[in-house]
Amino acid sequence: MEIEGQATVKESQPPKFALPVDSEHKATEFRLFSVAAPHMRAFHLSWVSFFACFVSTFAAPPLLPIIRDNLNLTASDIGNAGIASVSGAVFARVAMGTACDLFGPRLASASLILLTAPAVYFTSIASSSTSFLLVRFFTGFSLSTFVSTQFWMSSMFSAPVVGTANGVAGGWGNLGGGATQLIMPLVFGLIRDIGAIKFTAWRIAFFIPALFQTLSAFAVLIFGKDLPDGNFRRLQKAGDKTKDKFTNVFYHGITNYRGWILALSYGYCFGVELTVDNIVAEYFYDRFDLKLHTAGMIAASFGLANIVSRPGGGMISDAVAKRFGMRGRLWALWIVQTLGGVFCIILGRVGSLGASIVVMIVFSLFCQAACGLTFGVVPFVSRRSLGLISGMTGGGGNVGAVLTQLIFFKGSKYSKERGIMLMGVMIICCTLPICFIHFPQWGGMFCGPSSAKIATEEDYYLSEWNSEEKEKGLHLSSLKFADNSRSERGRKEDSETRPVDETPSTQV
């Protein structure tokens, strides 16, 4: 990766990576149990750090029955704090995406994790509804590390496996939302059994997620690499990577309508997941008169489904793309997310504890799989503004969570079961615009590639660069990406559209 020279010289070199790679040195295989640098090491660092942030952000909900008695919180106070925990990351995710484009995912994610860790520590000294809301608000900024996680995976893994990599990293990170439902009541119980009174025990318990989050940030800084060939700063100094302008990155991101549609639909899969993480423990505790630990275990099953659901969504996206290309990815996303909305409606209507648990688990599988399917599409929307598109989509998830909680779960306007049912209706409605996503080189759900003019991967991705930039060679990374993304044509379209004398690019 340090050697410069002609392509023929590079091709004669022995493999530089433990995994097979393409022309951008992105891994073409995903080996889950490998820790090989830099690809799989980046994978494990990204999901563990995101997991830590999820644990911190949702450490409060499983202890709310204790916290609300200690701080005299009303239902409105609890609702406001829940909204605050996810609202802070709305703009932070967009900013994180831009930071990844300009400075790299390693520095961007580690910096944010360290900046938000103090808020987790300060939760232990919250003394009023206002201070509780503030610490949840600032802790919630850490959820923006999701964007750096997805950017990092899209920078490390090639088109045939990027959906799987994004799905597993995001899904295992989201596991923190379920794991914290088990971890915090357990830690609280241990501290109380040692001798602390319950109003002191919950405060001490918050030092565990705070320390975990801090250590994960240092691990990312010390062991991670931004790209297969090294970190952004070193590559820019060596002239191997150009430093892009913020205005160009921003313009090409916000003017791509596909990013806005994905942000909307993501608001009602990941946004719903965030909402459920905030309300589900209290919902089961109050509605079915359960013990705190029992309600926490049931609530944990929703988040813990991420161990298979979101990765499954990414794998489904990659699998259908092999046969049907990008059109298959879009159809799979629409079907799975719509079914998630149907099961959400059913969850709001069932009245028994057993049925509620079963339907909640089925609902979680579809809801979280849709998240994985979304980020099977995101990496192909823009090459130049990948981070910003990821941030817009991720921010849409938080916007969806904020709006859903404001409309359906703030105060006592709706019962929680009716709010859940109406949330399901919103999922179905906000998934419909996926039908309007169309890539000129691949097509959309209902129509194939553009026929008005010759539309290729090169046409699409090089349109983000002007002639002056192309003369300077700034577009070369996009050119390589375009070549490697031809797999999104699907087998049928690829055989029909590829010229006879054109053969798939050889991966290195």
XYZ file of C-alpha atoms in Angstrom, residues 60 65 69 121 225 282 333-334 360 377 381 508:
12
model
C -31.873 4.831 31.637
C -39.348 2.915 37.502
C -39.508 7.771 41.939
C -20.901 9.960 33.962
C -7.501 2.538 9.978
C -42.161 0.688 30.862
C -36.545 -3.310 1.366
C -40.115 -2.320 0.543
C -43.128 -8.068 19.381
C -28.772 0.546 -0.907
C -26.410 6.464 -3.905
C -6.924 -7.916 -7.391
